[in-house]
Structures are given as structure tokens and as C-alpha cells.
Short mmCIF file of C-alpha atoms and ligand atoms in Angstrom, two decimals:
data_model
loop_
_atom_site.label_atom_id
_atom_site.label_comp_id
_atom_site.label_asym_id
_atom_site.label_seq_id
_atom_site.Cartn_x
_atom_site.Cartn_y
_atom_site.Cartn_z
CA MET A 1 -25.71 -8.95 -26.14
CA LYS A 2 -27.71 -10.02 -23.03
CA ILE A 3 -25.98 -10.97 -19.82
CA THR A 4 -27.06 -13.07 -16.63
CA VAL A 5 -25.35 -12.24 -13.35
CA VAL A 6 -26.07 -14.82 -10.76
CA GLY A 7 -25.56 -13.54 -7.01
CA ALA A 8 -25.99 -10.04 -6.08
CA GLY A 9 -23.50 -9.84 -3.63
CA VAL A 10 -20.46 -6.92 -3.60
CA TRP A 11 -18.78 -9.19 -6.23
CA GLY A 12 -22.01 -9.86 -8.70
CA THR A 13 -23.61 -6.34 -8.26
CA SER A 14 -20.56 -4.41 -9.14
CA THR A 15 -20.12 -6.67 -12.29
CA ALA A 16 -23.90 -6.17 -13.17
CA TYR A 17 -23.12 -2.38 -12.82
CA TYR A 18 -19.69 -2.01 -15.04
CA LEU A 19 -21.38 -4.66 -17.90
CA ARG A 20 -24.57 -2.37 -18.27
CA LYS A 21 -22.34 1.01 -17.79
CA MET A 22 -20.50 -0.10 -20.84
CA GLY A 23 -23.82 -0.77 -22.63
CA VAL A 24 -25.01 -4.54 -22.22
CA GLN A 25 -28.07 -5.45 -21.21
CA VAL A 26 -27.79 -7.11 -17.79
CA GLU A 27 -30.19 -9.23 -15.44
CA LEU A 28 -29.00 -9.63 -11.82
CA ILE A 29 -30.31 -12.32 -9.84
CA ASP A 30 -30.38 -13.31 -6.55
CA MET A 31 -32.12 -15.93 -4.13
CA TRP A 32 -32.23 -13.27 -0.76
CA GLY A 33 -31.15 -9.72 -2.27
CA PRO A 34 -28.21 -7.56 -2.49
CA GLY A 35 -26.17 -7.82 0.65
CA ASN A 36 -28.63 -10.12 2.67
CA VAL A 37 -27.74 -11.35 6.17
CA ARG A 38 -26.57 -14.76 5.00
CA SER A 39 -24.13 -13.60 2.14
CA GLY A 40 -20.63 -12.50 2.83
CA SER A 41 -21.27 -8.93 1.76
CA GLY A 42 -24.40 -8.57 4.17
CA GLY A 43 -22.02 -7.72 7.10
CA ALA A 44 -22.33 -3.91 8.55
CA SER A 45 -18.87 -3.35 7.93
CA ARG A 46 -15.61 -4.38 5.74
CA ILE A 47 -12.07 -2.70 5.88
CA ILE A 48 -10.39 -1.64 2.88
CA ARG A 49 -6.88 -1.24 2.87
CA LEU A 50 -3.82 -1.26 0.57
CA VAL A 51 -1.28 -3.40 2.23
CA TYR A 52 -0.87 -6.54 0.45
CA GLY A 53 2.43 -8.25 0.84
CA PRO A 54 3.87 -8.40 -2.48
CA ASP A 55 0.71 -9.30 -3.97
CA ASP A 56 0.51 -6.16 -6.61
CA VAL A 57 -2.88 -7.39 -8.34
CA TYR A 58 -4.83 -6.79 -4.81
CA ILE A 59 -2.98 -3.29 -4.22
CA ASP A 60 -3.56 -2.26 -7.86
CA LEU A 61 -7.50 -3.53 -7.72
CA THR A 62 -7.67 -1.62 -4.06
CA ALA A 63 -6.12 1.69 -5.47
CA ARG A 64 -8.61 1.22 -8.20
CA SER A 65 -11.60 0.26 -6.13
CA PHE A 66 -10.84 3.55 -3.94
CA HIS A 67 -11.70 5.30 -7.03
CA LEU A 68 -14.66 3.54 -7.95
CA TRP A 69 -16.10 3.56 -4.62
CA ASN A 70 -15.95 7.02 -4.71
CA ASP A 71 -17.71 8.05 -7.96
CA LEU A 72 -20.46 5.61 -6.83
CA PHE A 73 -21.00 7.41 -3.56
CA GLN A 74 -21.01 10.65 -5.22
CA LYS A 75 -21.77 13.31 -2.79
CA ASN A 76 -22.66 10.80 -0.09
CA ALA A 77 -19.53 9.20 0.92
CA LYS A 78 -20.17 9.72 4.54
CA ASP A 79 -23.11 7.14 4.54
CA TYR A 80 -21.37 4.24 2.99
CA TYR A 81 -17.57 4.93 4.07
CA GLN A 82 -15.56 6.15 6.95
CA GLU A 83 -11.73 6.77 6.79
CA THR A 84 -9.77 5.98 9.75
CA GLY A 85 -6.64 4.67 8.39
CA LEU A 86 -4.86 1.35 9.36
CA LEU A 87 -2.65 0.58 12.36
CA TRP A 88 -0.79 -2.64 11.58
CA LEU A 89 1.02 -4.37 14.94
CA PHE A 90 3.79 -7.17 14.14
CA SER A 91 4.57 -9.23 17.14
CA GLN A 92 7.01 -10.42 15.18
CA GLU A 93 10.42 -9.46 13.37
CA ASP A 94 9.21 -10.52 10.04
CA ASP A 95 7.09 -7.34 9.07
CA SER A 96 7.09 -8.42 5.12
CA TYR A 97 3.56 -8.51 4.82
CA ALA A 98 3.70 -4.55 5.01
CA ALA A 99 7.06 -3.96 4.09
CA ASP A 100 6.80 -5.79 0.72
CA SER A 101 3.72 -3.33 -0.29
CA LYS A 102 5.18 -0.08 0.41
CA ARG A 103 7.06 0.27 -2.90
CA ARG A 104 3.81 -0.37 -5.13
CA ILE A 105 1.79 1.79 -2.52
CA GLU A 106 4.04 4.77 -2.91
CA ALA A 107 4.12 4.11 -6.75
CA LEU A 108 0.14 4.56 -6.77
CA GLY A 109 0.58 7.83 -4.92
CA PHE A 110 -0.53 6.20 -1.34
CA GLU A 111 1.34 6.12 1.84
CA LEU A 112 2.42 3.72 4.31
CA GLU A 113 4.65 4.61 7.06
CA GLU A 114 6.77 2.53 9.69
CA LEU A 115 6.24 4.02 13.06
CA ASP A 116 8.09 4.16 16.27
CA ILE A 117 6.68 2.01 19.02
CA THR A 118 6.88 4.37 21.83
CA ASP A 119 5.42 7.25 20.14
CA THR A 120 2.84 4.94 18.84
CA GLN A 121 2.05 4.08 22.73
CA LEU A 122 1.99 7.57 23.40
CA ALA A 123 -0.70 8.24 20.50
CA TYR A 124 -2.81 5.36 21.31
CA PRO A 125 -3.10 4.94 25.07
CA GLN A 126 -6.11 2.63 24.63
CA ILE A 127 -3.71 -0.19 22.88
CA SER A 128 -1.19 -2.08 25.02
CA LEU A 129 1.59 -2.80 22.64
CA THR A 130 3.23 -5.66 24.93
CA GLY A 131 4.95 -7.98 22.64
CA ILE A 132 4.63 -5.72 19.59
CA ARG A 133 7.88 -5.40 17.39
CA LYS A 134 6.84 -3.30 14.48
CA VAL A 135 3.97 -0.82 13.52
CA TYR A 136 2.93 0.74 10.21
CA PHE A 137 0.52 3.12 9.48
CA GLU A 138 -1.70 3.16 6.23
CA ASP A 139 -3.48 6.56 6.10
CA LYS A 140 -5.97 5.51 2.99
CA ALA A 141 -7.72 2.93 4.82
CA GLY A 142 -11.01 2.65 6.47
CA ILE A 143 -14.55 1.11 7.11
CA LEU A 144 -16.93 0.16 4.11
CA TYR A 145 -20.71 -0.11 5.28
CA ALA A 146 -21.03 -2.82 3.48
CA SER A 147 -24.56 -4.03 3.17
CA LYS A 148 -25.35 -0.35 2.65
CA CYS A 149 -23.03 -0.47 -0.19
CA CYS A 150 -24.45 -3.01 -1.94
CA GLU A 151 -27.56 -1.46 -2.11
CA LEU A 152 -26.00 1.37 -3.37
CA LEU A 153 -24.58 -0.71 -6.04
CA LEU A 154 -27.91 -2.12 -7.16
CA GLN A 155 -29.31 1.38 -7.00
CA ARG A 156 -26.72 2.73 -9.51
CA PHE A 157 -27.39 -0.56 -11.70
CA GLN A 158 -30.51 0.18 -11.67
CA GLU A 159 -30.81 3.73 -12.31
CA ILE A 160 -28.94 2.97 -15.62
CA GLY A 161 -31.61 0.47 -16.64
CA GLY A 162 -30.21 -2.86 -15.35
CA HIS A 163 -32.74 -5.28 -14.48
CA TYR A 164 -32.97 -6.92 -11.08
CA MET A 165 -34.88 -9.80 -9.76
CA THR A 166 -35.30 -12.01 -6.85
CA GLY A 167 -35.04 -15.97 -7.83
CA HIS A 168 -33.19 -19.19 -7.11
CA ALA A 169 -30.68 -20.20 -9.85
CA THR A 170 -29.92 -23.98 -10.47
CA VAL A 171 -27.73 -25.50 -13.14
CA ASP A 172 -26.66 -29.12 -14.03
CA GLU A 173 -23.18 -29.44 -14.27
CA GLN A 174 -23.33 -32.98 -15.94
CA SER A 175 -25.04 -31.96 -19.02
CA SER A 176 -22.96 -31.15 -22.26
CA ASP A 177 -25.22 -28.15 -22.94
CA PHE A 178 -25.25 -25.46 -20.43
CA SER A 179 -28.34 -24.25 -19.16
CA LEU A 180 -29.80 -22.24 -16.00
CA LEU A 181 -33.01 -22.32 -14.39
CA ILE A 182 -34.66 -19.63 -12.32
CA ASN A 183 -37.21 -20.88 -9.76
CA GLY A 184 -37.31 -24.23 -12.20
CA LYS A 185 -37.82 -21.94 -15.30
CA LYS A 186 -35.33 -21.89 -18.25
CA ALA A 187 -33.41 -18.30 -18.63
CA VAL A 188 -31.82 -17.65 -21.84
CA SER A 189 -28.51 -15.18 -22.28
CA ASP A 190 -25.78 -15.09 -24.38
CA GLN A 191 -23.52 -15.18 -21.20
CA TYR A 192 -23.94 -15.92 -17.88
CA ILE A 193 -21.68 -15.04 -14.51
CA PHE A 194 -22.17 -16.98 -11.26
CA ALA A 195 -21.04 -14.77 -8.40
CA CYS A 196 -22.42 -16.93 -5.99
CA GLY A 197 -20.11 -16.84 -3.34
CA PRO A 198 -20.09 -19.83 -1.09
CA TRP A 199 -22.82 -21.01 -3.05
CA THR A 200 -20.86 -21.18 -6.32
CA ARG A 201 -19.24 -24.62 -5.10
CA ASN A 202 -22.62 -25.96 -5.18
CA LEU A 203 -23.80 -24.81 -8.17
CA PHE A 204 -20.42 -26.50 -9.96
CA PRO A 205 -19.20 -29.32 -7.60
CA GLY A 206 -17.14 -30.73 -10.33
CA LEU A 207 -15.53 -27.72 -11.34
CA LEU A 208 -14.84 -26.08 -7.51
CA LYS A 209 -15.33 -28.42 -4.49
CA LYS A 210 -11.84 -29.61 -4.34
CA TYR A 211 -10.40 -26.08 -4.60
CA THR A 212 -12.46 -24.42 -1.90
CA TYR A 213 -14.15 -24.71 1.43
CA VAL A 214 -16.10 -22.65 3.55
CA SER A 215 -15.12 -21.75 7.34
CA LYS A 216 -17.54 -20.02 9.75
CA GLN A 217 -16.51 -16.83 10.99
CA ASP A 218 -17.74 -14.98 14.23
CA VAL A 219 -18.05 -11.22 14.49
CA TYR A 220 -18.20 -9.27 18.33
CA HIS A 221 -19.19 -5.94 18.79
CA PHE A 222 -18.30 -5.15 22.51
CA VAL A 223 -19.91 -2.27 24.66
CA ILE A 224 -17.56 0.60 25.32
CA PRO A 225 -17.85 2.16 28.90
CA PRO A 226 -19.44 5.61 28.61
CA GLU A 227 -16.42 7.49 29.91
CA ARG A 228 -14.37 5.72 27.45
CA MET A 229 -16.30 6.24 24.46
CA ARG A 230 -14.11 8.88 23.24
CA LEU A 231 -11.05 6.72 23.43
CA PHE A 232 -12.48 4.08 21.16
CA ASP A 233 -14.60 6.47 18.49
CA THR A 234 -13.57 6.85 14.62
CA SER A 235 -11.65 9.96 15.38
CA HIS A 236 -9.04 8.21 17.86
CA LEU A 237 -8.86 5.21 17.00
CA PRO A 238 -8.06 3.43 13.47
CA VAL A 239 -9.07 0.36 12.20
CA TRP A 240 -6.25 -2.17 13.29
CA LEU A 241 -4.71 -5.51 12.64
CA ASP A 242 -3.02 -7.69 15.09
CA TYR A 243 -0.39 -9.43 13.02
CA ASN A 244 1.16 -13.00 13.74
CA VAL A 245 1.62 -16.12 12.27
CA GLU A 246 1.63 -18.31 15.65
CA SER A 247 -2.00 -17.88 16.93
CA PRO A 248 -5.01 -16.41 15.18
CA LEU A 249 -4.80 -13.11 13.75
CA TYR A 250 -7.30 -10.66 15.27
CA TYR A 251 -8.62 -7.39 13.90
CA GLY A 252 -10.98 -4.91 14.36
CA MET A 253 -12.78 -1.37 14.34
CA PRO A 254 -13.48 1.79 16.50
CA MET A 255 -16.79 2.40 17.45
CA HIS A 256 -18.70 2.79 13.89
CA LEU A 257 -22.34 2.41 12.86
CA ALA A 258 -23.64 2.60 16.85
CA LYS A 259 -22.67 -1.02 17.06
CA GLY A 260 -19.47 -1.05 19.63
CA PHE A 261 -16.12 -2.12 19.44
CA LYS A 262 -15.76 -4.71 16.47
CA ILE A 263 -13.49 -7.66 17.07
CA ALA A 264 -13.16 -10.57 14.25
CA TYR A 265 -10.43 -13.59 13.87
CA ASP A 266 -8.92 -14.64 10.95
CA ASP A 267 -9.03 -18.52 11.90
CA ARG A 268 -10.78 -20.63 9.24
CA SER A 269 -10.43 -23.79 10.85
CA GLU A 270 -14.24 -24.37 11.50
CA ILE A 271 -16.07 -25.73 8.30
CA PHE A 272 -19.17 -24.25 7.66
CA ASN A 273 -22.28 -25.00 5.65
CA PRO A 274 -23.98 -21.70 4.67
CA ASP A 275 -27.49 -23.43 4.21
CA GLN A 276 -27.62 -26.01 7.12
CA ASP A 277 -25.66 -24.67 10.14
CA ASP A 278 -26.74 -22.21 12.45
CA ARG A 279 -25.52 -18.70 12.66
CA LEU A 280 -24.77 -18.64 16.10
CA PRO A 281 -21.26 -17.47 17.81
CA ASN A 282 -18.98 -20.19 18.89
CA LEU A 283 -18.09 -19.30 23.00
CA THR A 284 -14.76 -21.03 22.59
CA HIS A 285 -13.93 -18.67 19.95
CA LEU A 286 -15.41 -15.82 22.35
CA THR A 287 -13.41 -16.86 25.11
CA LYS A 288 -10.59 -16.38 23.02
CA ALA A 289 -11.23 -13.10 21.69
CA ARG A 290 -12.04 -11.91 25.25
CA LYS A 291 -8.36 -13.12 26.04
CA PHE A 292 -7.33 -11.33 23.40
CA ILE A 293 -9.11 -8.12 24.35
CA ASP A 294 -7.33 -8.41 27.85
CA HIS A 295 -4.24 -8.33 26.39
CA ARG A 296 -4.44 -5.78 23.90
CA PHE A 297 -7.08 -3.74 25.03
CA PRO A 298 -7.03 -3.92 28.60
CA LEU A 299 -9.50 -0.93 29.15
CA LEU A 300 -12.21 -2.87 27.76
CA THR A 301 -11.60 -6.03 30.03
CA GLN A 302 -14.89 -7.48 31.01
CA ALA A 303 -16.78 -5.46 28.41
CA PRO A 304 -20.31 -7.26 27.46
CA VAL A 305 -20.97 -8.24 24.10
CA ALA A 306 -23.57 -6.00 22.50
CA TYR A 307 -24.14 -7.64 19.03
CA THR A 308 -22.52 -10.42 17.18
CA GLU A 309 -22.33 -11.43 13.60
CA VAL A 310 -21.99 -14.99 12.07
CA CYS A 311 -20.60 -15.11 8.34
CA GLN A 312 -18.64 -17.33 6.42
CA TYR A 313 -15.75 -17.00 4.27
CA ASP A 314 -15.51 -18.37 0.69
CA ASN A 315 -11.92 -19.85 0.61
CA SER A 316 -10.19 -21.22 -2.06
CA LEU A 317 -7.31 -23.28 -1.20
CA ASP A 318 -4.40 -20.52 -1.57
CA GLY A 319 -6.43 -17.83 -0.48
CA HIS A 320 -6.57 -15.90 -3.86
CA PHE A 321 -9.57 -15.36 -5.78
CA ILE A 322 -10.99 -17.41 -8.82
CA VAL A 323 -12.43 -15.51 -11.68
CA ASP A 324 -12.23 -17.77 -14.56
CA MET A 325 -14.25 -19.09 -17.49
CA HIS A 326 -15.58 -22.50 -16.86
CA PRO A 327 -13.30 -24.55 -19.00
CA GLN A 328 -16.69 -26.90 -19.78
CA PHE A 329 -19.06 -24.06 -20.97
CA LYS A 330 -17.57 -21.21 -22.96
CA ASN A 331 -20.34 -18.68 -21.86
CA VAL A 332 -19.98 -19.14 -18.20
CA LEU A 333 -17.64 -17.13 -15.83
CA VAL A 334 -17.30 -18.04 -12.23
CA MET A 335 -16.23 -15.69 -9.96
CA THR A 336 -15.62 -17.10 -6.35
CA GLY A 337 -13.08 -17.99 -3.87
CA SER A 338 -13.17 -14.55 -2.22
CA SER A 339 -11.29 -16.12 0.84
CA GLY A 340 -12.40 -13.26 3.34
CA HIS A 341 -10.70 -10.08 1.34
CA GLY A 342 -12.61 -9.55 -1.31
CA PHE A 343 -15.14 -7.04 -0.34
CA LYS A 344 -12.77 -3.89 -0.88
CA MET A 345 -12.35 -4.82 -4.34
CA GLY A 346 -15.85 -5.63 -5.46
CA PRO A 347 -16.02 -2.46 -8.09
CA ALA A 348 -12.22 -2.70 -9.83
CA LEU A 349 -13.36 -6.76 -9.98
CA GLY A 350 -16.17 -6.08 -11.63
CA GLU A 351 -14.95 -3.28 -14.06
CA THR A 352 -11.88 -6.25 -14.70
CA VAL A 353 -14.49 -8.87 -15.50
CA SER A 354 -16.51 -6.54 -17.75
CA ARG A 355 -13.54 -5.52 -19.79
CA HIS A 356 -12.56 -9.49 -20.09
CA LEU A 357 -15.85 -9.80 -21.22
CA LEU A 358 -16.71 -6.96 -23.56
CA LYS A 359 -13.18 -6.21 -24.65
CA GLY A 360 -10.85 -9.24 -24.37
CA SER A 361 -8.66 -7.91 -21.74
CA PRO A 362 -7.12 -10.52 -20.03
CA LEU A 363 -8.02 -11.84 -16.27
CA PRO A 364 -5.37 -11.67 -13.58
CA GLU A 365 -3.27 -15.04 -14.05
CA GLN A 366 -3.38 -15.21 -10.58
CA PHE A 367 -7.08 -16.01 -10.38
CA ARG A 368 -7.40 -18.45 -13.13
CA LEU A 369 -8.45 -21.80 -12.09
CA ASN A 370 -5.45 -23.70 -13.90
CA ARG A 371 -3.46 -22.83 -11.16
CA PHE A 372 -4.40 -25.31 -8.87
CA LEU A 373 -3.27 -28.10 -11.71
CA ASN A 374 0.44 -28.07 -10.74
CA LYS A 375 0.50 -27.43 -7.26
CA SER A 376 -1.42 -27.95 -4.15
CA VAL A 377 -1.13 -25.20 -1.56
CA VAL A 378 -2.92 -24.07 1.47
CA GLN A 379 -2.61 -20.39 2.54
CA SER A 380 -4.47 -17.28 3.01
CA GLN A 381 -4.18 -13.96 2.31
CA PHE A 382 -2.12 -13.80 5.34
CA ILE A 383 -0.21 -16.97 5.93
CA GLN A 384 1.28 -18.81 3.05
CA LYS A 385 2.24 -22.31 3.87
CA GLU A 386 3.16 -24.81 1.11
CA LYS A 387 1.26 -28.37 1.74
CA LYS A 388 1.75 -31.54 0.04
CA HIS A 389 -1.85 -33.73 -0.19
C1 FAD B 401 -16.40 -12.04 9.10
C2 FAD B 401 -15.87 -11.33 7.51
C3 FAD B 401 -14.98 -10.46 7.63
C4 FAD B 401 -14.83 -10.00 6.22
N1 FAD B 401 -13.98 -8.66 6.53
C5 FAD B 401 -13.45 -8.38 4.94
C6 FAD B 401 -13.12 -7.12 5.34
O1 FAD B 401 -12.34 -6.38 6.18
N2 FAD B 401 -12.35 -6.44 3.96
C7 FAD B 401 -12.55 -7.36 2.66
O2 FAD B 401 -12.44 -6.77 1.72
N3 FAD B 401 -13.34 -8.54 2.80
C8 FAD B 401 -13.90 -8.79 4.19
N4 FAD B 401 -14.74 -9.86 4.04
C9 FAD B 401 -14.89 -10.88 3.03
C10 FAD B 401 -15.72 -10.31 1.71
O3 FAD B 401 -17.16 -9.85 2.59
C11 FAD B 401 -16.10 -11.39 0.88
O4 FAD B 401 -15.09 -11.53 0.29
C12 FAD B 401 -17.18 -10.38 0.10
O5 FAD B 401 -18.35 -10.14 0.45
C13 FAD B 401 -17.78 -11.81 -1.20
O6 FAD B 401 -18.82 -11.33 -1.65
P1 FAD B 401 -19.49 -12.00 -3.19
O7 FAD B 401 -20.43 -11.04 -3.54
O8 FAD B 401 -18.25 -12.79 -3.61
O9 FAD B 401 -20.16 -13.24 -2.19
P2 FAD B 401 -21.75 -13.10 -1.38
O10 FAD B 401 -21.48 -11.63 -0.66
O11 FAD B 401 -21.60 -14.05 -0.40
O12 FAD B 401 -22.62 -12.92 -2.66
C14 FAD B 401 -23.31 -14.28 -2.89
C15 FAD B 401 -24.68 -13.95 -3.77
O13 FAD B 401 -25.47 -14.87 -4.08
C16 FAD B 401 -26.50 -15.39 -4.00
N5 FAD B 401 -26.73 -16.58 -4.18
C17 FAD B 401 -26.02 -18.09 -3.75
N6 FAD B 401 -26.44 -18.88 -4.52
C18 FAD B 401 -27.54 -18.33 -5.28
C19 FAD B 401 -28.16 -19.07 -6.20
N7 FAD B 401 -28.47 -20.70 -6.19
N8 FAD B 401 -29.55 -18.18 -6.78
C20 FAD B 401 -29.48 -17.09 -7.02
N9 FAD B 401 -28.51 -16.02 -5.81
C21 FAD B 401 -27.84 -16.88 -4.93
C22 FAD B 401 -26.61 -15.05 -2.06
O14 FAD B 401 -27.68 -14.84 -1.85
C23 FAD B 401 -25.78 -13.81 -2.38
O15 FAD B 401 -26.38 -12.70 -2.08
C24 FAD B 401 -15.03 -10.42 5.26
C25 FAD B 401 -16.12 -11.83 5.31
C26 FAD B 401 -16.50 -12.45 6.55
C27 FAD B 401 -17.62 -13.31 6.63
#
């Protein structure tokens, strides 16, 4: 059996790796390469954490991924992952996003602890907890060095005989017979997987355009003054997330990979074309991020920007992943809609898809396309609003 996987982001490369591990002949293709700068997986760093409100499916996939990432790192985990813990800051009384995960997290053998606010303030003088009503600490969480992890996945795939090539894929969704062209030449396989991030919707517009959209996401790394470096390093500051439903949700990381203090936001309102739009940061968002820093990290007020990244979220309408067979082509599976939270789960998702294709185990219902047929909702992983069209 031969399977072609198109897209070598974390989802495609992980899937190619686990398929190959299960003995399949696998060809992996990407137009720019694993973890390239335009891909969602191409950032320097991504958070791995277990808290996911009541969505057990993501808690389970993340728990499994911790294990699989460790296997992939072998003895070199420090080159790919930094464990810092994650501080959840709630500026609202409703802490259900953390509280609803607690039972599942603990059942899987991990920890999530509610902290006293005064104690937290004493422990982290570099954060101002003004307005914070609840605090939780997740100890098994941290920073995955994303593009390095993608290179590692490709290396592991090739070590076990997987075949990778650079090439641009096109398909004709209108045709009744499925055919894949790579750089204009027909490529034949028994099974095809498309994990092309925000480009998947361009390959299958009829199936996906109405259920997905792409948003621009800026990431800023600020300079930490030399005398404050210690307070903002990974030994003294965990990854943090300022959870609220009123304004953009900010999150960030201590100094890592010598890039500075990282901040990003979870607003998905700026639509982005990954092929045509410039990857330049938006100054209005930068001004807002600075205001947030003044408020929450006053020791960094007026810190200059050291480095920026512009990326995109490949959003589904409801914030849940899309992993399903194409209803028209029985040997085509699509993986898209990672909605700004798919990196951490790449390995477990790749394993799940491989088991589905080779052993018939079911795909998670939450990820099936037929969920969109009955209701129309606009959500994100954090905020869930029902919207009538
Ligand atoms: C700013 C930002 C912060 C994020 N933070 C987190 C986080 O903290 N934790 C987390 O878990 N997730 C996070 N995410 C989300 C995560 O990065 C993505 O969900 C994940 O990387 C998506 O991986 P993917 O493999 O689906 O897609 P991608 O990484 O986009 O890969 C798609 C690949 O397909 C290739 N391709 C596309 N079209 C074609 C074609 N026609 N032919 C050949 N190849 C093609 C591309 O070159 C690309 O390499 C974040 C995303 C962003 C943008």
C-alpha cells in the first residue's frame, strides 16, 4: 500500500511518520519544506498545555502527544522543548475553562492547581495581577521549539525509510475521478492525505471554503533590559495566558531561543491571504500589545521590539479541527482547521489518522465535517458563541 501525504507541517509530517512506522510506503510532499516560514508550524515556539475546558478530546490528544514527543526527542529533549509550566490568569469570575479540565487532567496523571492570588503575586513580582480574579498553575506545560520539531519529525520519518520531496500539489475537485498533480505531473497512490494548513481550502474549495477562514496573527518579542533578564527567564517565569472574554486574549512566554519576551494575541478578526498578503506586523495591534504590557508587565514598559513573526490561523468556523474523509473521493482524507491550537497535538493526531486508515479505528466525532450540516456556530478554542447566519 502506498500513501501520499501532501503538506509537511506538523500534522502532515507526523501522519507520514506514524504511517511509515506502521509499515506503509509513504511519500511526503511540501511546496516549501517542513516548518517553513509561511506555514503555521514554522514559528519559533508553540505552547503545549493540557487545559481545554470541557473538551476531553484535546486533553487526551495532548496527553498522548507528551508521550510521543518524548519518544521523538530521544535523548535530546532540551533541543526541542522547555518545560516551564503555565500560569492561567482569569480576569473574570468564570474560571470554567480551567476548572472543567481538572478532573480529566488529574485522571490522566497530570496536575492542575488553583493558586492563591496573594501567593502568586509574591512568587511572580514581574507580573501585575491587577484585576485577576482566579489563578491556576499547570505544571506539565511548556514551549515546543516548533520549526525545529518539524525538522526532527522529517528526520525521524526519513530514518525509517519515508520518502520526502519538494513539490507543489494541485487537484481538480470538480472532476469525478480524483487525481493529484505534483508540479503538473500525475502522482498515483492508493490513498491521499492533504494536511496543507490554510491552503487546504484552496485545494478543496467546494468542500471547505464555507467552513474555514484564515486570520492574520502577529507575534512580538520584546527586549528585556539586562538587569531584569533573570525575572523573565524560563527558570523564573512560566508560560502565561491572560484569559478573558472581553478583549483580545494575550498569552506569552519567558525568554527562549535568545529572542526576547514573547507576546501574542488571540483575536481572529483580520482576514489573511497566505499567498498574497505581506507578512508585516500591524501597528494597531502592536500599540494594543504595548498597552497590555504596561498593564500586566510594567517592568517591561517601553521595551523595544526585538523580533516579530507574522503567521496565520487556519480556522474552522467552530474552532474544532477538521479531520475527515472527503465525501466525494473515498481515498482522500483532509486535515485542516487547526484553528490556532494544533501544533502540540501533531504527533497524537498523526497516530490517530494512521490507525484510522490502517486499522479502521474511528476518527473523533468532533472533527467530522458533518457537524457543520446541522448548526452554524462561530467559536474559538477559548470562547464559544452560537451565531445564526
Ligand atoms: C501565531 C501562532 C501561534 C500559535 N500558537 C500555538 C500554540 O501555542 N500551541 C499550539 O498547539 N498551536 C499553536 N498554533 C497553531 C499551530 O501552529 C498550527 O495549528 C499548526 O502548526 C498547523 O499545522 P499544519 O500542519 O496543519 O499546517 P501548516 O504548518 O501550515 O503546514 C501546511 C504545509 O502544507 C504545505 N502546502 C500547502 N499547500 C501546498 C500545496 N499545494 N502543495 C504542497 N505543499 C503545500 C505548506 O508549505 C506547509 O508546509 C499557533 C499558530 C500561530 C499562527
